[in-house]
Each structure stands twice: as structure tokens, then as C-alpha cells.
Amino acid sequence: MGDTLVAEAPRVLDVRGLSIAFRRPAGPIRVVRDVDLTVGHGEIVGLVGESGSGKSIFARAILGTLPRQAEVLTGEIGFVGSDLRHMPPSQVRHLRGDRMALVPQEPMTSLNPSLRIGRQLTEVLEVHRPEIRSAARTERAIEMLELVGVNFPSERLSQYPYQLSGGLRQRVAIAMALICGRVELLIADEPTTALDVTIQAQILDLFVRLQTKQKMSVLLITHDLGVIAQTAQRVAVMYAGEIVEMAGVDDLFAMPRHPYTRGLLDSLPRAGGAARKAHLPSIEGAVPSPAEEPRGCSFVNRCAFGVDLCRQQQPQLESAGAGRSVRCHRWQELADQFVRRDAAP
Ligand code: SF4
């Protein structure tokens, strides 16, 4: 099991040694490898990495929504003191939407296109809060729409998702995720990727306000470190199914320890620079296929600092100072040249 960056506050989410594989005729292919990750009460933790790094499948394991061909091989998924892996599926289903919820990248995946907004919101209450009477459900739906910044909330109840803009749909999806009023862990999976930059900033601001107001914890999954800078307190960088670096956000931006993190940061625009690109630019090469589990460092084929040792021996996640950990044989040698004096999260 890898070393861990431990949250200061009591943990809402406490994942230990989690490995997830896809079943294949030739044997399981591991797509998440021995991941430890904690989220404290009232904390926003970012999980960042390129498409194909394993972060979304990690989130699905927490929510108990892994695709049929995937399975958890090892590890524990602690949620407020209980191990979700040992909970009956019906209980996990009940927790989902009640005490933990997902905001997906594309709100249409959580909204039903053929149902009015009001019906969709009150339906969640019918399932998870049956003690709330019908008239009060509608009031609660209006309150939630107001809370997430939807204008004309009463009028919106009779609209269909296609009648709303992308930003409004995402606000409605967030309202749906939180309407039960008991959510302790919100998992947001690329919640702003489909939105333009202005709306993206508004939605991120909304996450921070809601997290403070509702005192919930957030696991924010994204390919964009810029999104993390605006919202999270801590960040875990995932590459090829492994955590390669964990740190507080300010430390990570000022002093990245892993060459991959450095590459991600270098791909962000500097102050006054060009607008952020929609996808990670130019760290040469691509995330290796999970079928080619490397003997050494999983980043070696893209790393400008690789040496023989990196090809032969897998680096372990090791402590790199208070509240930090990194998976790189050479992080100490490289530390000085990785300091970013112009860092501006
Ligand atoms: S272990 Fe070697 S190849 Fe891997 S990130 Fe560090 S320097 Fe690069």
C-alpha cells in the first residue's frame, strides 16, 4: 500500500490501497493501482489527471457504480467510518443520492430529458425523504434552484432540460445532487468541462459557496489544474492509475515535485498569457495502455528526466515533506529546478 497524505480533519472519505481492474479473457487489467486518498470534513480535494488516468473509474468505485466488466481487486472504501465494500449493494444505493452524490460532466446524463425539472427534483425527495409532504417538496425544489443560482426558479419547474442553457442545466444537476439536504460527500466529475470559461468560473464559485454553506466535502475530478487552483485545498495527481503526487494546492503550484505535475503546470497559461486550452496540451506522448503495466515508472516514456533506474524499478509513493508525497526516484535531485517563482494558483 502506498504512503498517504492524511487529511487533518476527520475523514468523510478514506480510501486505502484501492485497485480496480477490467476483466479480460487474458486476465484482469488494472486501471487503478493501490490508491490511498482521504477527504476530510468540509474539505475540497482535487483529483487531477489526463483522460485515461483512471480517475473516473475511481469515482465510480466509491459511488458503487462500476461497469459490469470492472471489479475492485483490493482495498477499502471508507465512508464516514463504514467500509462501502462490505455494505450490501442496496445500502450503497440508498447512500448514493442521500449522503453522497455525483455531479457529472454532462448534466444530461443525470437529468431525464423527457421529465420537467420540477418533477425530477421532487422525485429525488420522494425516494430519499418520503417524510416530506408533496407541497413542501415543491417548495424545497424552488429553494434549491434559488440556492444554486437558477433565475426564475418557480417558472423553471415546468421546463424541460432542453429548454435550459448548459450552465443552467449544470446548476439544476447540482440542485438535484443536494436536494436531500444530507449530502456529506459530493463527487464532481469534470463538472465544468462542457461549459464555456465564464460559466465555468461561475459554477466553480458555486461549488465553493455550497461547500462552505452546506459544510460538505467535495472530491473534484478534473484534467485541469486551473480548476483545482480556484477551488481545492489539497490535490492528488493521478497518472496511469496511480497517485504520483499529493500536496496542498499552494505547495503543489509553488513547488511541484513530480515531473508529470510540472508538465501539467507548465501547460497552464501564465498571467496575461493565452486562454486556457480545453485539453492538456503537449506533455509529449500519451498515458500508457493499462494492458502494458510497466516494470518501472509508469511515466518513464514521457519523462525528460528518466534514467535506467526508472525503467527497472517502480518508484513508491514517499513522503516529500509535511503533508506531501511523491512517486519519483529523482524528486530530491530535481526539487530545486522545479521551484516555480512565478507560481500563481
Ligand atoms: S521516476 Fe524517473 S521516469 Fe519516473 S518521473 Fe521520476 S525521473 Fe521521471
Coordinates of C-alpha atoms and ligand atoms in Angstrom, one line a residue:
M1 CA 0.0 0.0 0.0
G2 CA 1.3 3.4 -0.9
D3 CA 2.3 6.2 1.5
T4 CA -0.6 8.6 2.3
L5 CA -1.2 12.3 2.6
V6 CA -3.5 12.3 5.6
A7 CA -6.3 14.9 6.0
E8 CA -6.1 17.0 9.2
A9 CA -9.8 16.9 9.7
P10 CA -11.8 13.7 10.4
R11 CA -12.4 11.9 7.2
V12 CA -15.6 11.6 5.2
L13 CA -13.8 9.5 2.6
D14 CA -10.9 7.2 3.5
V15 CA -9.8 5.1 0.6
R16 CA -7.0 2.6 1.3
G17 CA -5.0 0.5 -1.2
L18 CA -7.7 0.5 -3.8
S19 CA -7.0 -1.4 -7.0
I20 CA -9.6 -1.8 -9.8
A21 CA -9.4 -4.0 -12.8
F22 CA -11.3 -4.7 -16.0
R23 CA -11.9 -8.4 -16.6
R24 CA -10.4 -9.6 -19.9
P25 CA -10.1 -13.2 -21.2
A26 CA -6.3 -12.9 -20.9
G27 CA -6.6 -11.8 -17.3
P28 CA -7.6 -8.7 -15.3
I29 CA -6.1 -5.4 -16.5
R30 CA -5.6 -3.0 -13.6
V31 CA -6.8 0.5 -14.3
V32 CA -6.4 1.9 -10.7
R33 CA -3.4 0.7 -8.7
D34 CA -3.1 0.8 -4.9
V35 CA -4.6 4.2 -4.4
D36 CA -4.9 5.9 -1.0
L37 CA -6.9 9.0 -0.8
T38 CA -8.7 10.9 2.0
V39 CA -11.2 13.7 2.1
G40 CA -11.7 15.5 5.4
H41 CA -14.9 17.1 6.7
G42 CA -15.6 20.3 4.8
E43 CA -12.6 19.8 2.6
I44 CA -12.4 20.1 -1.2
V45 CA -9.8 17.7 -2.6
G46 CA -8.9 17.8 -6.3
L47 CA -8.1 14.6 -8.2
V48 CA -6.3 15.6 -11.4
G49 CA -5.0 13.7 -14.4
E50 CA -5.4 13.2 -18.1
S51 CA -8.2 11.3 -19.7
G52 CA -7.4 7.6 -19.3
S53 CA -5.6 8.1 -16.0
G54 CA -8.3 6.1 -14.0
K55 CA -9.9 9.0 -12.1
S56 CA -13.4 8.5 -13.3
I57 CA -13.4 4.7 -12.6
F58 CA -12.0 5.5 -9.2
A59 CA -15.0 7.8 -8.6
R60 CA -17.4 5.1 -9.8
A61 CA -16.0 2.6 -7.4
I62 CA -16.7 5.0 -4.5
L63 CA -20.3 5.5 -5.7
G64 CA -20.8 1.8 -6.3
T65 CA -21.5 2.3 -10.0
L66 CA -18.6 0.4 -11.6
P67 CA -19.4 -1.0 -15.0
R68 CA -20.2 -4.7 -15.0
Q69 CA -16.8 -5.7 -16.6
A70 CA -14.9 -3.9 -13.8
E71 CA -14.2 -5.1 -10.3
V72 CA -12.4 -3.9 -7.2
L73 CA -9.5 -6.2 -6.6
T74 CA -8.2 -5.0 -3.3
G75 CA -8.6 -2.1 -0.8
E76 CA -11.1 -0.4 1.4
I77 CA -13.5 2.5 0.6
G78 CA -14.3 4.1 4.0
F79 CA -17.2 6.5 4.1
V80 CA -17.8 8.2 7.4
G81 CA -16.4 5.2 9.2
S82 CA -18.1 2.4 7.2
D83 CA -16.4 0.3 4.5
L84 CA -18.6 0.6 1.4
R85 CA -17.1 -2.6 0.0
H86 CA -18.7 -4.6 2.8
M87 CA -22.1 -2.9 2.6
P88 CA -25.0 -4.6 0.8
P89 CA -25.5 -3.0 -2.7
S90 CA -29.0 -1.9 -1.7
Q91 CA -27.5 0.1 1.2
V92 CA -24.8 1.7 -1.0
R93 CA -27.6 2.6 -3.5
H94 CA -29.5 4.3 -0.7
L95 CA -26.4 6.3 0.4
R96 CA -26.0 7.4 -3.2
G97 CA -28.2 10.5 -3.6
D98 CA -28.8 10.7 0.1
R99 CA -25.4 11.2 1.8
M100 CA -23.1 11.1 -1.2
A101 CA -23.9 12.4 -4.7
L102 CA -22.4 12.8 -8.1
V103 CA -22.3 15.9 -10.4
P104 CA -21.4 14.6 -13.8
Q105 CA -19.6 16.3 -16.6
E106 CA -22.6 16.4 -18.8
P107 CA -25.8 17.2 -16.8
M108 CA -28.0 15.4 -19.4
T109 CA -26.6 12.2 -18.0
S110 CA -28.2 12.8 -14.7
L111 CA -31.3 14.7 -16.0
N112 CA -34.1 12.9 -17.7
P113 CA -34.8 14.8 -21.0
S114 CA -38.5 13.8 -21.0
L115 CA -39.3 15.0 -17.5
R116 CA -39.9 18.5 -16.3
I117 CA -37.3 20.0 -13.9
G118 CA -39.8 20.2 -11.0
R119 CA -40.7 16.5 -11.4
Q120 CA -37.1 15.4 -11.4
L121 CA -36.3 17.4 -8.3
T122 CA -39.3 16.3 -6.3
E123 CA -38.8 12.6 -7.4
V124 CA -35.4 12.6 -5.6
L125 CA -37.2 13.7 -2.4
E126 CA -39.9 11.1 -2.8
V127 CA -37.2 8.4 -2.8
H128 CA -34.9 9.7 -0.2
R129 CA -37.1 11.9 2.0
P130 CA -40.5 10.3 1.9
E131 CA -41.5 12.1 5.2
I132 CA -41.6 15.4 3.3
R133 CA -45.1 16.1 2.1
S134 CA -45.9 16.9 -1.5
A135 CA -46.4 20.7 -1.3
A136 CA -43.3 21.0 0.8
R137 CA -41.3 19.1 -1.8
T138 CA -42.2 21.7 -4.4
E139 CA -41.1 24.5 -2.0
R140 CA -37.9 22.7 -1.4
A141 CA -37.3 22.3 -5.1
I142 CA -37.7 26.1 -5.6
E143 CA -35.4 26.8 -2.6
M144 CA -32.7 24.5 -4.1
L145 CA -32.9 26.2 -7.5
E146 CA -32.5 29.6 -5.8
L147 CA -29.6 28.3 -3.8
V148 CA -27.7 27.2 -6.9
G149 CA -28.4 30.5 -8.7
V150 CA -31.1 29.5 -11.1
N151 CA -33.1 32.6 -12.0
F152 CA -37.0 32.4 -12.1
P153 CA -36.9 29.2 -10.1
S154 CA -40.7 28.7 -9.9
E155 CA -41.0 29.1 -13.6
R156 CA -38.2 26.6 -14.2
L157 CA -40.1 23.8 -12.5
S158 CA -42.3 23.4 -15.6
Q159 CA -39.5 23.5 -18.1
Y160 CA -37.7 20.5 -19.7
P161 CA -33.8 20.2 -19.6
Y162 CA -33.5 21.0 -23.4
Q163 CA -35.1 24.5 -22.7
L164 CA -32.1 25.4 -20.4
S165 CA -28.6 26.5 -21.3
G166 CA -25.7 24.2 -20.4
G167 CA -24.8 26.3 -17.4
L168 CA -28.4 26.3 -16.1
R169 CA -28.6 22.5 -16.7
Q170 CA -25.4 22.0 -14.6
R171 CA -26.9 24.2 -11.8
V172 CA -30.1 22.0 -11.9
A173 CA -27.9 18.9 -11.7
I174 CA -26.2 20.3 -8.7
A175 CA -29.5 21.1 -7.1
M176 CA -30.6 17.5 -7.7
A177 CA -27.5 16.2 -6.1
L178 CA -28.0 18.2 -3.0
I179 CA -31.8 18.4 -2.6
C180 CA -32.0 15.8 0.1
G181 CA -30.0 18.2 2.4
R182 CA -27.9 15.4 3.9
V183 CA -25.1 15.1 1.4
E184 CA -21.7 14.7 3.1
L185 CA -19.6 13.9 0.1
L186 CA -20.2 15.4 -3.3
I187 CA -18.2 13.9 -6.2
A188 CA -17.9 16.3 -9.1
D189 CA -16.5 14.6 -12.2
E190 CA -15.3 17.2 -14.7
P191 CA -18.3 19.4 -13.8
T192 CA -17.3 22.4 -15.9
T193 CA -15.5 20.8 -18.9
A194 CA -18.6 21.1 -21.1
L195 CA -19.1 24.8 -20.2
D196 CA -17.5 28.0 -21.6
V197 CA -14.9 29.8 -19.5
T198 CA -17.2 32.4 -17.9
I199 CA -19.9 29.9 -16.9
Q200 CA -17.1 27.5 -15.7
A201 CA -15.9 30.2 -13.3
Q202 CA -19.4 30.8 -12.0
I203 CA -20.0 27.1 -11.4
L204 CA -16.7 26.7 -9.6
D205 CA -17.6 29.7 -7.4
L206 CA -20.9 28.0 -6.7
F207 CA -19.1 24.8 -5.6
V208 CA -17.0 26.8 -3.1
R209 CA -20.0 28.6 -1.7
L210 CA -22.1 25.5 -1.4
Q211 CA -19.3 23.6 0.2
T212 CA -19.0 26.3 2.8
K213 CA -22.7 26.8 3.3
Q214 CA -23.6 23.1 3.5
K215 CA -20.4 22.1 5.2
M216 CA -20.0 19.1 2.9
S217 CA -16.8 17.6 1.5
V218 CA -16.1 17.6 -2.2
L219 CA -13.9 15.3 -4.4
L220 CA -13.4 17.4 -7.6
I221 CA -12.2 15.4 -10.5
T222 CA -10.7 17.2 -13.4
H223 CA -8.0 17.2 -16.1
D224 CA -7.4 20.9 -15.5
L225 CA -5.1 22.1 -12.7
G226 CA -6.5 25.6 -13.2
V227 CA -9.9 24.3 -11.9
I228 CA -8.1 22.9 -8.9
A229 CA -6.4 26.2 -8.2
Q230 CA -9.8 28.0 -8.0
T231 CA -11.4 25.6 -5.6
A232 CA -9.5 22.9 -3.8
Q233 CA -7.4 22.8 -0.6
R234 CA -5.5 19.7 -1.4
V235 CA -4.8 17.9 -4.7
A236 CA -3.8 14.3 -5.8
V237 CA -2.3 13.9 -9.2
M238 CA -3.1 10.6 -10.9
Y239 CA -1.2 9.1 -13.8
A240 CA -1.8 5.7 -15.3
G241 CA -4.0 4.6 -12.4
E242 CA -1.5 5.6 -9.7
I243 CA -1.3 8.6 -7.4
V244 CA 2.1 10.2 -8.4
E245 CA 1.9 13.3 -6.2
M246 CA -0.2 14.7 -3.3
A247 CA 0.1 18.1 -1.7
G248 CA -1.7 21.2 -0.5
V249 CA -2.6 23.3 -3.5
D250 CA -0.3 26.2 -2.7
D251 CA 2.7 23.9 -2.2
L252 CA 1.9 22.0 -5.4
F253 CA 1.8 25.2 -7.5
A254 CA 4.9 26.7 -6.0
M255 CA 7.0 23.5 -5.8
P256 CA 5.8 20.6 -7.9
R257 CA 7.8 17.5 -7.1
H258 CA 6.9 15.1 -9.9
P259 CA 7.9 15.7 -13.5
Y260 CA 4.3 15.0 -14.6
T261 CA 2.9 17.6 -12.2
R262 CA 5.5 20.0 -13.5
G263 CA 4.3 19.3 -17.1
L264 CA 0.7 19.9 -16.1
L265 CA 1.6 23.2 -14.5
D266 CA 3.7 24.3 -17.5
S267 CA 0.7 23.7 -19.7
L268 CA -1.4 26.3 -17.8
P269 CA -1.4 29.8 -19.2
R270 CA 0.6 32.4 -17.2
A271 CA -0.9 35.7 -16.1
G272 CA -1.6 37.7 -19.3
G273 CA -1.0 34.6 -21.4
A274 CA -3.2 32.9 -23.8
A275 CA -6.6 31.5 -22.6
R276 CA -6.5 28.0 -21.2
K277 CA -6.8 25.3 -23.7
A278 CA -9.7 22.8 -23.4
H279 CA -7.4 19.8 -23.0
L280 CA -4.0 19.1 -21.6
P281 CA -1.5 20.3 -24.1
S282 CA 1.8 19.0 -25.0
I283 CA 3.3 16.7 -22.5
E284 CA 4.8 14.6 -25.3
G285 CA 3.3 11.2 -25.7
A286 CA 0.2 9.6 -24.1
V287 CA -0.8 7.7 -21.0
P288 CA 0.3 4.1 -21.5
S289 CA -2.3 1.5 -22.0
P290 CA -3.3 -0.2 -18.8
A291 CA -2.6 -3.6 -20.5
E292 CA 1.1 -2.6 -20.6
E293 CA 1.7 -2.4 -16.8
P294 CA 5.3 -1.1 -16.7
R295 CA 8.1 -2.7 -14.7
G296 CA 9.5 0.6 -13.7
C297 CA 8.0 4.1 -13.5
S298 CA 4.8 4.5 -15.5
F299 CA 5.8 7.9 -16.7
V300 CA 9.2 6.9 -18.0
N301 CA 8.3 7.1 -21.7
R302 CA 7.3 10.7 -21.4
C303 CA 9.8 11.9 -18.8
A304 CA 12.7 14.1 -19.7
F305 CA 14.5 13.1 -16.5
G306 CA 14.2 9.3 -16.8
V307 CA 17.3 7.2 -16.1
D308 CA 18.0 3.4 -16.1
L309 CA 16.7 3.0 -12.6
C310 CA 13.3 4.5 -13.7
R311 CA 13.0 1.7 -16.3
Q312 CA 13.9 -1.1 -13.9
Q313 CA 12.2 -0.2 -10.6
Q314 CA 8.8 1.1 -9.8
P315 CA 9.0 4.2 -7.6
Q316 CA 7.0 4.1 -4.4
L317 CA 4.9 7.0 -3.1
E318 CA 7.1 8.5 -0.4
S319 CA 6.9 11.4 1.9
A320 CA 8.3 14.6 0.5
G321 CA 7.8 17.0 3.5
A322 CA 4.9 17.9 5.7
G323 CA 1.6 16.9 4.0
R324 CA 3.3 15.9 0.8
S325 CA 4.1 12.7 -1.0
V326 CA 5.6 11.9 -4.4
R327 CA 6.3 8.9 -6.6
C328 CA 9.6 9.6 -8.3
H329 CA 13.1 8.2 -7.9
R330 CA 14.7 11.6 -8.5
W331 CA 12.4 14.1 -6.8
Q332 CA 15.1 15.3 -4.4
E333 CA 17.6 15.9 -7.2
L334 CA 15.0 17.7 -9.2
A335 CA 13.5 19.8 -6.4
D336 CA 15.5 22.9 -7.0
Q337 CA 14.8 23.2 -10.7
F338 CA 11.1 22.6 -10.2
V339 CA 10.5 25.7 -7.9
R340 CA 8.2 28.0 -9.8
R341 CA 8.9 31.5 -8.7
D342 CA 6.1 32.9 -10.8
A343 CA 3.6 30.4 -9.4
A344 CA 0.1 31.9 -9.1
P345 CA -2.6 29.4 -8.3
Ligands
SF4_1 S1 10.9 8.0 -11.6 FE1 12.2 8.6 -13.3 S2 10.9 8.5 -15.1 FE2 9.6 8.5 -13.3 S3 9.0 10.6 -13.1 FE3 10.8 10.3 -11.8 S4 12.5 10.8 -13.1 FE4 10.8 10.6 -14.4

